[in-house]
Amino acid sequence: WDCSRALRLLRHPDPEVRWTISAALERAVGLPAETIAALRSAHAADPATSHAFHEGWEEESASIAIEKAGAYLNPGPPLPSPSTMRSERDVDEEEEEDDDDEEEEEDALLDDLQRLPAAPGHVRVGGVEVRRRTAGGPAKNNGAATMIRTGSAARNLRAVALALCRNKPLLLEGPAGAGKSAVLEEVASLTGNDDFVVLHLDAQTDSKSLLGSYVVGAAPGEFKWQPGALTQAVAFGRWVVIEDVDLAPFEVLAALVPLLEERRLYVPGRGESVPAAEGFQLFGTVTVGGGRSGGAAAAGARADPLAGLW
């Protein structure tokens, strides 16, 4: 690729253009990290300017990734004649090489973004800025990363961080031991949500254990309301992780529907609804493989009321 025209733009009067060209040259030419750092610092002297430029670069990269995903999902009509197509073996090898190149580029971009300072009140998770909780339980790791950042781990962290930015319930699917809980623990540690609540559901779980019930008080004949673990987490804005949510009975799943749809928990025993406090986030995990079907398949098989709400 002829970079001479791009090099001319390094003298452009707009510093963002010069910064962007420096980033493009890093991708195209593979310049050393020290050279790239020197180029970028020359065009973005203060952290605020560098942060703004990186945000623009990240948005453009996300737009390109979305376009690529659309092309993969809808590649268009097939080639007119099989005789003009290359052998399937050659195509498969080329696709594997392209996938490896894209993963390497993505990993390089994540490493670059992770080194940038986050905005006040935020922390970078997989290169994505996520709001950090300022109040809550004591941090177990003082916000330090404890997970070994392999390529797949970094991509999983980035996927969870992007989902958190949407402020929507998040469902993680994967085989047993794939690291679903480990990813959530890492994100919780980095964002100051170490006091998250983990709920293990099975076919014998009663909705009262999650929502609450009346219990015997100190005085004879006295009953007082004892909110359940889920009700307390919703009221105080804590994270909730529901392990194996697909194994929960229909009664429990139905109680979760308003929380997923409206961020509001209805408590029939009290005749009231509890709005989710700021900071509340609901996660679910589903184990696939080993004879167990995934979340979408399970939902279709037994009319799961949570289908489409994650």
PDB file of C-alpha atoms in Angstrom:
ATOM      1  CA  TRP A   1       0.000   0.000   0.000  1.00  0.00           C
ATOM      2  CA  ASP A   2       1.369   3.418  -1.004  1.00  0.00           C
ATOM      3  CA  CYS A   3       1.493   5.473   2.204  1.00  0.00           C
ATOM      4  CA  SER A   4       2.905   8.629   0.604  1.00  0.00           C
ATOM      5  CA  ARG A   5      -0.464  10.359   0.386  1.00  0.00           C
ATOM      6  CA  ALA A   6      -1.274   9.481   3.978  1.00  0.00           C
ATOM      7  CA  LEU A   7       2.071  10.825   5.145  1.00  0.00           C
ATOM      8  CA  ARG A   8       1.205  14.220   3.696  1.00  0.00           C
ATOM      9  CA  LEU A   9      -1.756  14.393   6.067  1.00  0.00           C
ATOM     10  CA  LEU A  10       0.633  14.366   9.023  1.00  0.00           C
ATOM     11  CA  ARG A  11       1.042  18.094   8.236  1.00  0.00           C
ATOM     12  CA  HIS A  12      -2.712  18.727   8.216  1.00  0.00           C
ATOM     13  CA  PRO A  13      -3.745  21.761  10.312  1.00  0.00           C
ATOM     14  CA  ASP A  14      -6.355  19.705  12.218  1.00  0.00           C
ATOM     15  CA  PRO A  15      -4.641  17.786  15.077  1.00  0.00           C
ATOM     16  CA  GLU A  16      -7.348  15.098  15.062  1.00  0.00           C
ATOM     17  CA  VAL A  17      -6.582  14.356  11.401  1.00  0.00           C
ATOM     18  CA  ARG A  18      -2.885  14.039  12.210  1.00  0.00           C
ATOM     19  CA  TRP A  19      -3.662  11.795  15.185  1.00  0.00           C
ATOM     20  CA  THR A  20      -5.952   9.582  13.078  1.00  0.00           C
ATOM     21  CA  ILE A  21      -3.336   9.200  10.366  1.00  0.00           C
ATOM     22  CA  SER A  22      -0.825   8.141  13.029  1.00  0.00           C
ATOM     23  CA  ALA A  23      -3.247   5.445  14.184  1.00  0.00           C
ATOM     24  CA  ALA A  24      -3.845   4.328  10.582  1.00  0.00           C
ATOM     25  CA  LEU A  25      -0.124   4.068   9.933  1.00  0.00           C
ATOM     26  CA  GLU A  26       0.212   1.866  12.984  1.00  0.00           C
ATOM     27  CA  ARG A  27      -2.275  -0.554  11.423  1.00  0.00           C
ATOM     28  CA  ALA A  28      -0.890  -0.381   7.876  1.00  0.00           C
ATOM     29  CA  VAL A  29       2.854  -0.188   8.419  1.00  0.00           C
ATOM     30  CA  GLY A  30       3.286  -1.775  11.827  1.00  0.00           C
ATOM     31  CA  LEU A  31       5.345   1.020  13.325  1.00  0.00           C
ATOM     32  CA  PRO A  32       7.002   0.388  16.699  1.00  0.00           C
ATOM     33  CA  ALA A  33       5.007   1.307  19.790  1.00  0.00           C
ATOM     34  CA  GLU A  34       7.543   3.983  20.779  1.00  0.00           C
ATOM     35  CA  THR A  35       7.227   5.717  17.416  1.00  0.00           C
ATOM     36  CA  ILE A  36       3.437   5.641  17.547  1.00  0.00           C
ATOM     37  CA  ALA A  37       3.416   7.001  21.112  1.00  0.00           C
ATOM     38  CA  ALA A  38       5.676   9.858  20.058  1.00  0.00           C
ATOM     39  CA  LEU A  39       3.477  10.677  17.040  1.00  0.00           C
ATOM     40  CA  ARG A  40       0.283  10.652  19.075  1.00  0.00           C
ATOM     41  CA  SER A  41       1.686  12.717  21.918  1.00  0.00           C
ATOM     42  CA  ALA A  42       2.813  15.280  19.379  1.00  0.00           C
ATOM     43  CA  HIS A  43      -0.742  15.658  18.066  1.00  0.00           C
ATOM     44  CA  ALA A  44      -2.601  15.277  21.388  1.00  0.00           C
ATOM     45  CA  ALA A  45      -0.543  16.841  24.123  1.00  0.00           C
ATOM     46  CA  ASP A  46      -3.024  16.562  27.014  1.00  0.00           C
ATOM     47  CA  PRO A  47      -4.956  13.451  28.189  1.00  0.00           C
ATOM     48  CA  ALA A  48      -8.357  15.031  27.531  1.00  0.00           C
ATOM     49  CA  THR A  49      -7.573  15.617  23.863  1.00  0.00           C
ATOM     50  CA  SER A  50      -6.100  12.131  23.495  1.00  0.00           C
ATOM     51  CA  HIS A  51      -9.199  10.677  25.138  1.00  0.00           C
ATOM     52  CA  ALA A  52     -11.509  12.530  22.735  1.00  0.00           C
ATOM     53  CA  PHE A  53      -9.523  11.369  19.703  1.00  0.00           C
ATOM     54  CA  HIS A  54      -9.579   7.767  20.907  1.00  0.00           C
ATOM     55  CA  GLU A  55     -13.332   7.913  21.434  1.00  0.00           C
ATOM     56  CA  GLY A  56     -13.800   9.026  17.837  1.00  0.00           C
ATOM     57  CA  TRP A  57     -11.499   6.270  16.599  1.00  0.00           C
ATOM     58  CA  GLU A  58     -13.383   3.697  18.675  1.00  0.00           C
ATOM     59  CA  GLU A  59     -16.746   4.824  17.317  1.00  0.00           C
ATOM     60  CA  GLU A  60     -15.514   4.552  13.733  1.00  0.00           C
ATOM     61  CA  SER A  61     -14.039   1.114  14.435  1.00  0.00           C
ATOM     62  CA  ALA A  62     -17.341  -0.016  15.924  1.00  0.00           C
ATOM     63  CA  SER A  63     -19.226   1.235  12.851  1.00  0.00           C
ATOM     64  CA  ILE A  64     -16.874  -0.683  10.572  1.00  0.00           C
ATOM     65  CA  ALA A  65     -17.262  -3.808  12.709  1.00  0.00           C
ATOM     66  CA  ILE A  66     -21.051  -3.514  12.451  1.00  0.00           C
ATOM     67  CA  GLU A  67     -20.812  -3.208   8.680  1.00  0.00           C
ATOM     68  CA  LYS A  68     -18.621  -6.294   8.558  1.00  0.00           C
ATOM     69  CA  ALA A  69     -21.088  -8.204  10.700  1.00  0.00           C
ATOM     70  CA  GLY A  70     -23.904  -7.175   8.369  1.00  0.00           C
ATOM     71  CA  ALA A  71     -21.906  -8.395   5.387  1.00  0.00           C
ATOM     72  CA  TYR A  72     -21.336 -11.752   7.067  1.00  0.00           C
ATOM     73  CA  LEU A  73     -25.022 -12.108   7.977  1.00  0.00           C
ATOM     74  CA  ASN A  74     -26.236 -11.048   4.529  1.00  0.00           C
ATOM     75  CA  PRO A  75     -23.469 -11.778   2.037  1.00  0.00           C
ATOM     76  CA  GLY A  76     -25.760 -11.353  -0.968  1.00  0.00           C
ATOM     77  CA  PRO A  77     -26.548 -13.758  -3.810  1.00  0.00           C
ATOM     78  CA  PRO A  78     -24.196 -16.682  -4.510  1.00  0.00           C
ATOM     79  CA  LEU A  79     -21.671 -16.615  -7.309  1.00  0.00           C
ATOM     80  CA  PRO A  80     -23.239 -17.272 -10.726  1.00  0.00           C
ATOM     81  CA  SER A  81     -21.243 -20.338 -11.684  1.00  0.00           C
ATOM     82  CA  PRO A  82     -19.595 -22.976  -9.491  1.00  0.00           C
ATOM     83  CA  SER A  83     -16.864 -23.372 -12.110  1.00  0.00           C
ATOM     84  CA  THR A  84     -15.610 -19.854 -11.349  1.00  0.00           C
ATOM     85  CA  MET A  85     -15.397 -20.488  -7.632  1.00  0.00           C
ATOM     86  CA  ARG A  86     -12.298 -21.629  -5.902  1.00  0.00           C
ATOM     87  CA  SER A  87     -12.215 -24.933  -4.121  1.00  0.00           C
ATOM     88  CA  GLU A  88     -13.830 -25.073  -0.707  1.00  0.00           C
ATOM     89  CA  ARG A  89     -10.489 -25.928   0.827  1.00  0.00           C
ATOM     90  CA  ASP A  90      -8.859 -22.756  -0.474  1.00  0.00           C
ATOM     91  CA  VAL A  91     -11.805 -20.666   0.697  1.00  0.00           C
ATOM     92  CA  ASP A  92     -11.730 -22.200   4.176  1.00  0.00           C
ATOM     93  CA  GLU A  93      -7.992 -21.580   4.510  1.00  0.00           C
ATOM     94  CA  GLU A  94      -8.374 -17.969   3.408  1.00  0.00           C
ATOM     95  CA  GLU A  95     -11.249 -17.396   5.828  1.00  0.00           C
ATOM     96  CA  GLU A  96      -9.205 -18.820   8.686  1.00  0.00           C
ATOM     97  CA  GLU A  97      -6.315 -16.503   7.819  1.00  0.00           C
ATOM     98  CA  ASP A  98      -8.661 -13.512   7.636  1.00  0.00           C
ATOM     99  CA  ASP A  99     -10.200 -14.409  10.992  1.00  0.00           C
ATOM    100  CA  ASP A 100      -6.753 -14.690  12.570  1.00  0.00           C
ATOM    101  CA  ASP A 101      -5.734 -11.312  11.135  1.00  0.00           C
ATOM    102  CA  GLU A 102      -8.924  -9.659  12.382  1.00  0.00           C
ATOM    103  CA  GLU A 103      -8.484 -11.136  15.857  1.00  0.00           C
ATOM    104  CA  GLU A 104      -4.892  -9.892  15.994  1.00  0.00           C
ATOM    105  CA  GLU A 105      -5.981  -6.406  14.913  1.00  0.00           C
ATOM    106  CA  GLU A 106      -8.771  -6.396  17.476  1.00  0.00           C
ATOM    107  CA  ASP A 107      -6.438  -7.547  20.242  1.00  0.00           C
ATOM    108  CA  ALA A 108      -3.955  -4.816  19.300  1.00  0.00           C
ATOM    109  CA  LEU A 109      -6.694  -2.193  19.391  1.00  0.00           C
ATOM    110  CA  LEU A 110      -7.892  -3.417  22.794  1.00  0.00           C
ATOM    111  CA  ASP A 111      -4.371  -3.198  24.188  1.00  0.00           C
ATOM    112  CA  ASP A 112      -4.052   0.340  22.825  1.00  0.00           C
ATOM    113  CA  LEU A 113      -7.367   1.449  24.296  1.00  0.00           C
ATOM    114  CA  GLN A 114      -6.679  -0.181  27.645  1.00  0.00           C
ATOM    115  CA  ARG A 115      -3.580   1.990  28.080  1.00  0.00           C
ATOM    116  CA  LEU A 116      -5.592   5.196  27.766  1.00  0.00           C
ATOM    117  CA  PRO A 117      -6.683   6.998  30.936  1.00  0.00           C
ATOM    118  CA  ALA A 118     -10.409   6.666  31.579  1.00  0.00           C
ATOM    119  CA  ALA A 119     -12.686   9.634  32.162  1.00  0.00           C
ATOM    120  CA  PRO A 120     -13.356  10.640  35.778  1.00  0.00           C
ATOM    121  CA  GLY A 121     -15.740   8.201  37.446  1.00  0.00           C
ATOM    122  CA  HIS A 122     -15.122   5.550  34.791  1.00  0.00           C
ATOM    123  CA  VAL A 123     -12.817   2.586  34.291  1.00  0.00           C
ATOM    124  CA  ARG A 124     -11.689   0.829  31.122  1.00  0.00           C
ATOM    125  CA  VAL A 125     -12.857  -2.765  30.746  1.00  0.00           C
ATOM    126  CA  GLY A 126     -11.603  -4.424  27.592  1.00  0.00           C
ATOM    127  CA  GLY A 127     -10.936  -1.009  26.109  1.00  0.00           C
ATOM    128  CA  VAL A 128     -14.514   0.187  26.787  1.00  0.00           C
ATOM    129  CA  GLU A 129     -15.257   2.926  29.296  1.00  0.00           C
ATOM    130  CA  VAL A 130     -17.693   1.726  31.966  1.00  0.00           C
ATOM    131  CA  ARG A 131     -19.013   3.771  34.865  1.00  0.00           C
ATOM    132  CA  ARG A 132     -17.324   2.862  38.126  1.00  0.00           C
ATOM    133  CA  ARG A 133     -19.340   2.526  41.289  1.00  0.00           C
ATOM    134  CA  THR A 134     -18.202   4.953  43.956  1.00  0.00           C
ATOM    135  CA  ALA A 135     -20.139   3.476  46.875  1.00  0.00           C
ATOM    136  CA  GLY A 136     -20.822  -0.047  48.012  1.00  0.00           C
ATOM    137  CA  GLY A 137     -18.973  -2.896  49.637  1.00  0.00           C
ATOM    138  CA  PRO A 138     -15.217  -2.978  50.072  1.00  0.00           C
ATOM    139  CA  ALA A 139     -13.268  -3.818  46.943  1.00  0.00           C
ATOM    140  CA  LYS A 140     -11.650  -7.248  47.049  1.00  0.00           C
ATOM    141  CA  ASN A 141      -8.889  -6.405  44.599  1.00  0.00           C
ATOM    142  CA  ASN A 142      -8.897  -2.588  44.786  1.00  0.00           C
ATOM    143  CA  GLY A 143     -10.134  -2.475  41.187  1.00  0.00           C
ATOM    144  CA  ALA A 144      -7.056  -4.337  39.880  1.00  0.00           C
ATOM    145  CA  ALA A 145      -7.295  -6.861  37.076  1.00  0.00           C
ATOM    146  CA  THR A 146      -6.803 -10.466  38.223  1.00  0.00           C
ATOM    147  CA  MET A 147      -7.769 -12.392  35.086  1.00  0.00           C
ATOM    148  CA  ILE A 148      -5.073 -13.512  32.675  1.00  0.00           C
ATOM    149  CA  ARG A 149      -5.871 -11.513  29.544  1.00  0.00           C
ATOM    150  CA  THR A 150      -5.769 -14.077  26.777  1.00  0.00           C
ATOM    151  CA  GLY A 151      -7.244 -13.083  23.429  1.00  0.00           C
ATOM    152  CA  SER A 152     -10.594 -14.750  24.130  1.00  0.00           C
ATOM    153  CA  ALA A 153     -10.733 -13.377  27.679  1.00  0.00           C
ATOM    154  CA  ALA A 154     -10.129  -9.827  26.424  1.00  0.00           C
ATOM    155  CA  ARG A 155     -12.869 -10.187  23.807  1.00  0.00           C
ATOM    156  CA  ASN A 156     -15.305 -11.562  26.394  1.00  0.00           C
ATOM    157  CA  LEU A 157     -14.563  -8.672  28.744  1.00  0.00           C
ATOM    158  CA  ARG A 158     -15.129  -6.209  25.916  1.00  0.00           C
ATOM    159  CA  ALA A 159     -18.436  -7.863  24.982  1.00  0.00           C
ATOM    160  CA  VAL A 160     -19.683  -7.654  28.580  1.00  0.00           C
ATOM    161  CA  ALA A 161     -18.534  -4.020  28.865  1.00  0.00           C
ATOM    162  CA  LEU A 162     -20.360  -3.062  25.667  1.00  0.00           C
ATOM    163  CA  ALA A 163     -23.517  -4.745  26.969  1.00  0.00           C
ATOM    164  CA  LEU A 164     -23.212  -2.850  30.267  1.00  0.00           C
ATOM    165  CA  CYS A 165     -23.149   0.434  28.357  1.00  0.00           C
ATOM    166  CA  ARG A 166     -26.659  -0.363  27.095  1.00  0.00           C
ATOM    167  CA  ASN A 167     -27.957  -0.709  30.674  1.00  0.00           C
ATOM    168  CA  LYS A 168     -29.835  -3.872  29.721  1.00  0.00           C
ATOM    169  CA  PRO A 169     -30.041  -7.324  31.391  1.00  0.00           C
ATOM    170  CA  LEU A 170     -27.235  -9.565  30.194  1.00  0.00           C
ATOM    171  CA  LEU A 171     -27.321 -13.325  29.564  1.00  0.00           C
ATOM    172  CA  LEU A 172     -24.073 -15.305  29.260  1.00  0.00           C
ATOM    173  CA  GLU A 173     -24.133 -18.693  27.550  1.00  0.00           C
ATOM    174  CA  GLY A 174     -21.328 -21.211  27.292  1.00  0.00           C
ATOM    175  CA  PRO A 175     -20.138 -24.701  28.212  1.00  0.00           C
ATOM    176  CA  ALA A 176     -19.456 -25.594  31.822  1.00  0.00           C
ATOM    177  CA  GLY A 177     -16.075 -24.206  32.879  1.00  0.00           C
ATOM    178  CA  ALA A 178     -15.891 -21.732  29.986  1.00  0.00           C
ATOM    179  CA  GLY A 179     -15.381 -18.802  32.364  1.00  0.00           C
ATOM    180  CA  LYS A 180     -18.814 -17.130  32.418  1.00  0.00           C
ATOM    181  CA  SER A 181     -18.699 -16.478  36.160  1.00  0.00           C
ATOM    182  CA  ALA A 182     -15.002 -15.552  36.028  1.00  0.00           C
ATOM    183  CA  VAL A 183     -15.683 -12.824  33.447  1.00  0.00           C
ATOM    184  CA  LEU A 184     -18.468 -11.370  35.575  1.00  0.00           C
ATOM    185  CA  GLU A 185     -16.276 -11.447  38.695  1.00  0.00           C
ATOM    186  CA  GLU A 186     -13.505  -9.624  36.831  1.00  0.00           C
ATOM    187  CA  VAL A 187     -15.856  -6.931  35.535  1.00  0.00           C
ATOM    188  CA  ALA A 188     -17.411  -6.541  38.983  1.00  0.00           C
ATOM    189  CA  SER A 189     -13.980  -6.136  40.561  1.00  0.00           C
ATOM    190  CA  LEU A 190     -12.890  -3.506  38.026  1.00  0.00           C
ATOM    191  CA  THR A 191     -16.110  -1.486  38.354  1.00  0.00           C
ATOM    192  CA  GLY A 192     -16.351  -1.552  42.159  1.00  0.00           C
ATOM    193  CA  ASN A 193     -19.279  -3.994  42.348  1.00  0.00           C
ATOM    194  CA  ASP A 194     -17.567  -6.645  44.478  1.00  0.00           C
ATOM    195  CA  ASP A 195     -20.659  -6.972  46.675  1.00  0.00           C
ATOM    196  CA  PHE A 196     -22.722  -8.495  43.862  1.00  0.00           C
ATOM    197  CA  VAL A 197     -25.315 -11.132  44.761  1.00  0.00           C
ATOM    198  CA  VAL A 198     -25.142 -14.633  43.272  1.00  0.00           C
ATOM    199  CA  LEU A 199     -28.368 -16.659  43.142  1.00  0.00           C
ATOM    200  CA  HIS A 200     -28.289 -20.374  42.349  1.00  0.00           C
ATOM    201  CA  LEU A 201     -31.678 -21.487  41.083  1.00  0.00           C
ATOM    202  CA  ASP A 202     -33.069 -24.963  40.538  1.00  0.00           C
ATOM    203  CA  ALA A 203     -36.446 -26.615  40.108  1.00  0.00           C
ATOM    204  CA  GLN A 204     -37.149 -26.390  43.880  1.00  0.00           C
ATOM    205  CA  THR A 205     -36.503 -22.635  44.185  1.00  0.00           C
ATOM    206  CA  ASP A 206     -39.478 -20.687  45.535  1.00  0.00           C
ATOM    207  CA  SER A 207     -40.144 -17.108  44.473  1.00  0.00           C
ATOM    208  CA  LYS A 208     -40.631 -16.177  48.158  1.00  0.00           C
ATOM    209  CA  SER A 209     -36.956 -16.865  48.828  1.00  0.00           C
ATOM    210  CA  LEU A 210     -36.101 -14.220  46.240  1.00  0.00           C
ATOM    211  CA  LEU A 211     -38.865 -11.671  46.825  1.00  0.00           C
ATOM    212  CA  GLY A 212     -39.401 -12.020  50.576  1.00  0.00           C
ATOM    213  CA  SER A 213     -41.976 -13.238  53.070  1.00  0.00           C
ATOM    214  CA  TYR A 214     -43.396 -12.574  56.518  1.00  0.00           C
ATOM    215  CA  VAL A 215     -41.435 -14.139  59.369  1.00  0.00           C
ATOM    216  CA  VAL A 216     -42.111 -14.513  63.073  1.00  0.00           C
ATOM    217  CA  GLY A 217     -41.093 -11.449  65.071  1.00  0.00           C
ATOM    218  CA  ALA A 218     -39.576 -11.117  68.514  1.00  0.00           C
ATOM    219  CA  ALA A 219     -42.929 -10.746  70.322  1.00  0.00           C
ATOM    220  CA  PRO A 220     -45.468 -13.591  70.405  1.00  0.00           C
ATOM    221  CA  GLY A 221     -47.928 -13.375  67.554  1.00  0.00           C
ATOM    222  CA  GLU A 222     -45.855 -10.724  65.782  1.00  0.00           C
ATOM    223  CA  PHE A 223     -44.923 -11.026  62.122  1.00  0.00           C
ATOM    224  CA  LYS A 224     -42.582  -8.789  60.221  1.00  0.00           C
ATOM    225  CA  TRP A 225     -41.684  -8.487  56.570  1.00  0.00           C
ATOM    226  CA  GLN A 226     -38.317  -9.908  55.568  1.00  0.00           C
ATOM    227  CA  PRO A 227     -37.304  -8.885  52.013  1.00  0.00           C
ATOM    228  CA  GLY A 228     -35.589 -11.530  49.931  1.00  0.00           C
ATOM    229  CA  ALA A 229     -32.105 -11.350  48.446  1.00  0.00           C
ATOM    230  CA  LEU A 230     -33.350 -10.161  45.056  1.00  0.00           C
ATOM    231  CA  THR A 231     -35.606  -7.474  46.554  1.00  0.00           C
ATOM    232  CA  GLN A 232     -32.775  -6.079  48.651  1.00  0.00           C
ATOM    233  CA  ALA A 233     -30.387  -6.030  45.688  1.00  0.00           C
ATOM    234  CA  VAL A 234     -32.932  -4.183  43.540  1.00  0.00           C
ATOM    235  CA  ALA A 235     -33.634  -1.631  46.275  1.00  0.00           C
ATOM    236  CA  PHE A 236     -29.959  -0.921  46.988  1.00  0.00           C
ATOM    237  CA  GLY A 237     -28.698  -0.952  43.394  1.00  0.00           C
ATOM    238  CA  ARG A 238     -26.450  -4.012  43.592  1.00  0.00           C
ATOM    239  CA  TRP A 239     -25.518  -6.403  40.817  1.00  0.00           C
ATOM    240  CA  VAL A 240     -27.344  -9.752  40.721  1.00  0.00           C
ATOM    241  CA  VAL A 241     -26.010 -12.855  38.964  1.00  0.00           C
ATOM    242  CA  ILE A 242     -28.541 -15.673  38.495  1.00  0.00           C
ATOM    243  CA  GLU A 243     -26.679 -18.890  37.791  1.00  0.00           C
ATOM    244  CA  ASP A 244     -28.397 -21.437  35.519  1.00  0.00           C
ATOM    245  CA  VAL A 245     -31.439 -19.238  35.100  1.00  0.00           C
ATOM    246  CA  ASP A 246     -32.868 -21.687  32.567  1.00  0.00           C
ATOM    247  CA  LEU A 247     -33.321 -24.273  35.362  1.00  0.00           C
ATOM    248  CA  ALA A 248     -35.582 -22.046  37.460  1.00  0.00           C
ATOM    249  CA  PRO A 249     -39.273 -22.969  37.762  1.00  0.00           C
ATOM    250  CA  PHE A 250     -41.842 -21.048  35.754  1.00  0.00           C
ATOM    251  CA  GLU A 251     -43.054 -19.205  38.867  1.00  0.00           C
ATOM    252  CA  VAL A 252     -39.619 -17.654  39.430  1.00  0.00           C
ATOM    253  CA  LEU A 253     -39.145 -16.805  35.758  1.00  0.00           C
ATOM    254  CA  ALA A 254     -42.515 -15.063  35.673  1.00  0.00           C
ATOM    255  CA  ALA A 255     -41.513 -12.959  38.691  1.00  0.00           C
ATOM    256  CA  LEU A 256     -38.411 -11.791  36.810  1.00  0.00           C
ATOM    257  CA  VAL A 257     -40.311 -10.562  33.728  1.00  0.00           C
ATOM    258  CA  PRO A 258     -41.230  -7.068  35.082  1.00  0.00           C
ATOM    259  CA  LEU A 259     -37.647  -6.628  36.293  1.00  0.00           C
ATOM    260  CA  LEU A 260     -36.262  -7.313  32.838  1.00  0.00           C
ATOM    261  CA  GLU A 261     -38.892  -5.283  31.001  1.00  0.00           C
ATOM    262  CA  GLU A 262     -39.406  -2.278  33.304  1.00  0.00           C
ATOM    263  CA  ARG A 263     -36.542  -2.445  35.827  1.00  0.00           C
ATOM    264  CA  ARG A 264     -39.205  -2.818  38.489  1.00  0.00           C
ATOM    265  CA  LEU A 265     -39.758  -5.771  40.834  1.00  0.00           C
ATOM    266  CA  TYR A 266     -43.327  -6.608  41.852  1.00  0.00           C
ATOM    267  CA  VAL A 267     -43.743  -8.147  45.313  1.00  0.00           C
ATOM    268  CA  PRO A 268     -47.184  -9.805  45.544  1.00  0.00           C
ATOM    269  CA  GLY A 269     -46.799 -10.553  49.252  1.00  0.00           C
ATOM    270  CA  ARG A 270     -46.620  -6.814  49.988  1.00  0.00           C
ATOM    271  CA  GLY A 271     -48.767  -5.515  47.148  1.00  0.00           C
ATOM    272  CA  GLU A 272     -46.014  -3.130  46.084  1.00  0.00           C
ATOM    273  CA  SER A 273     -43.415  -2.667  43.411  1.00  0.00           C
ATOM    274  CA  VAL A 274     -39.757  -1.871  44.016  1.00  0.00           C
ATOM    275  CA  PRO A 275     -38.032   0.261  41.347  1.00  0.00           C
ATOM    276  CA  ALA A 276     -34.465  -0.684  40.574  1.00  0.00           C
ATOM    277  CA  ALA A 277     -32.057   1.745  42.189  1.00  0.00           C
ATOM    278  CA  GLU A 278     -29.240   3.336  40.223  1.00  0.00           C
ATOM    279  CA  GLY A 279     -26.442   0.870  39.654  1.00  0.00           C
ATOM    280  CA  PHE A 280     -28.629  -2.225  39.608  1.00  0.00           C
ATOM    281  CA  GLN A 281     -27.673  -4.738  36.920  1.00  0.00           C
ATOM    282  CA  LEU A 282     -29.104  -8.196  36.286  1.00  0.00           C
ATOM    283  CA  PHE A 283     -27.029 -11.021  34.818  1.00  0.00           C
ATOM    284  CA  GLY A 284     -27.994 -14.572  33.959  1.00  0.00           C
ATOM    285  CA  THR A 285     -25.927 -17.578  32.996  1.00  0.00           C
ATOM    286  CA  VAL A 286     -26.908 -20.634  30.960  1.00  0.00           C
ATOM    287  CA  THR A 287     -24.775 -23.741  30.516  1.00  0.00           C
ATOM    288  CA  VAL A 288     -24.824 -25.204  27.014  1.00  0.00           C
ATOM    289  CA  GLY A 289     -23.384 -28.454  25.729  1.00  0.00           C
ATOM    290  CA  GLY A 290     -23.219 -31.775  27.510  1.00  0.00           C
ATOM    291  CA  GLY A 291     -26.811 -32.560  26.650  1.00  0.00           C
ATOM    292  CA  ARG A 292     -28.149 -29.182  27.763  1.00  0.00           C
ATOM    293  CA  SER A 293     -29.688 -26.835  25.233  1.00  0.00           C
ATOM    294  CA  GLY A 294     -28.880 -23.170  24.934  1.00  0.00           C
ATOM    295  CA  GLY A 295     -31.049 -20.343  26.158  1.00  0.00           C
ATOM    296  CA  ALA A 296     -32.840 -19.742  22.855  1.00  0.00           C
ATOM    297  CA  ALA A 297     -33.514 -23.430  22.301  1.00  0.00           C
ATOM    298  CA  ALA A 298     -34.680 -23.935  25.865  1.00  0.00           C
ATOM    299  CA  ALA A 299     -36.965 -20.927  25.641  1.00  0.00           C
ATOM    300  CA  GLY A 300     -38.596 -22.249  22.512  1.00  0.00           C
ATOM    301  CA  ALA A 301     -38.955 -25.723  23.997  1.00  0.00           C
ATOM    302  CA  ARG A 302     -40.844 -24.680  27.130  1.00  0.00           C
ATOM    303  CA  ALA A 303     -42.208 -21.210  26.351  1.00  0.00           C
ATOM    304  CA  ASP A 304     -39.729 -19.455  28.599  1.00  0.00           C
ATOM    305  CA  PRO A 305     -41.222 -16.055  29.580  1.00  0.00           C
ATOM    306  CA  LEU A 306     -37.734 -14.494  29.545  1.00  0.00           C
ATOM    307  CA  ALA A 307     -37.124 -15.263  25.888  1.00  0.00           C
ATOM    308  CA  GLY A 308     -36.102 -12.109  24.030  1.00  0.00           C
ATOM    309  CA  LEU A 309     -35.750  -9.990  27.196  1.00  0.00           C
ATOM    310  CA  TRP A 310     -31.996 -10.429  27.651  1.00  0.00           C
TER     311      TRP A 310
END
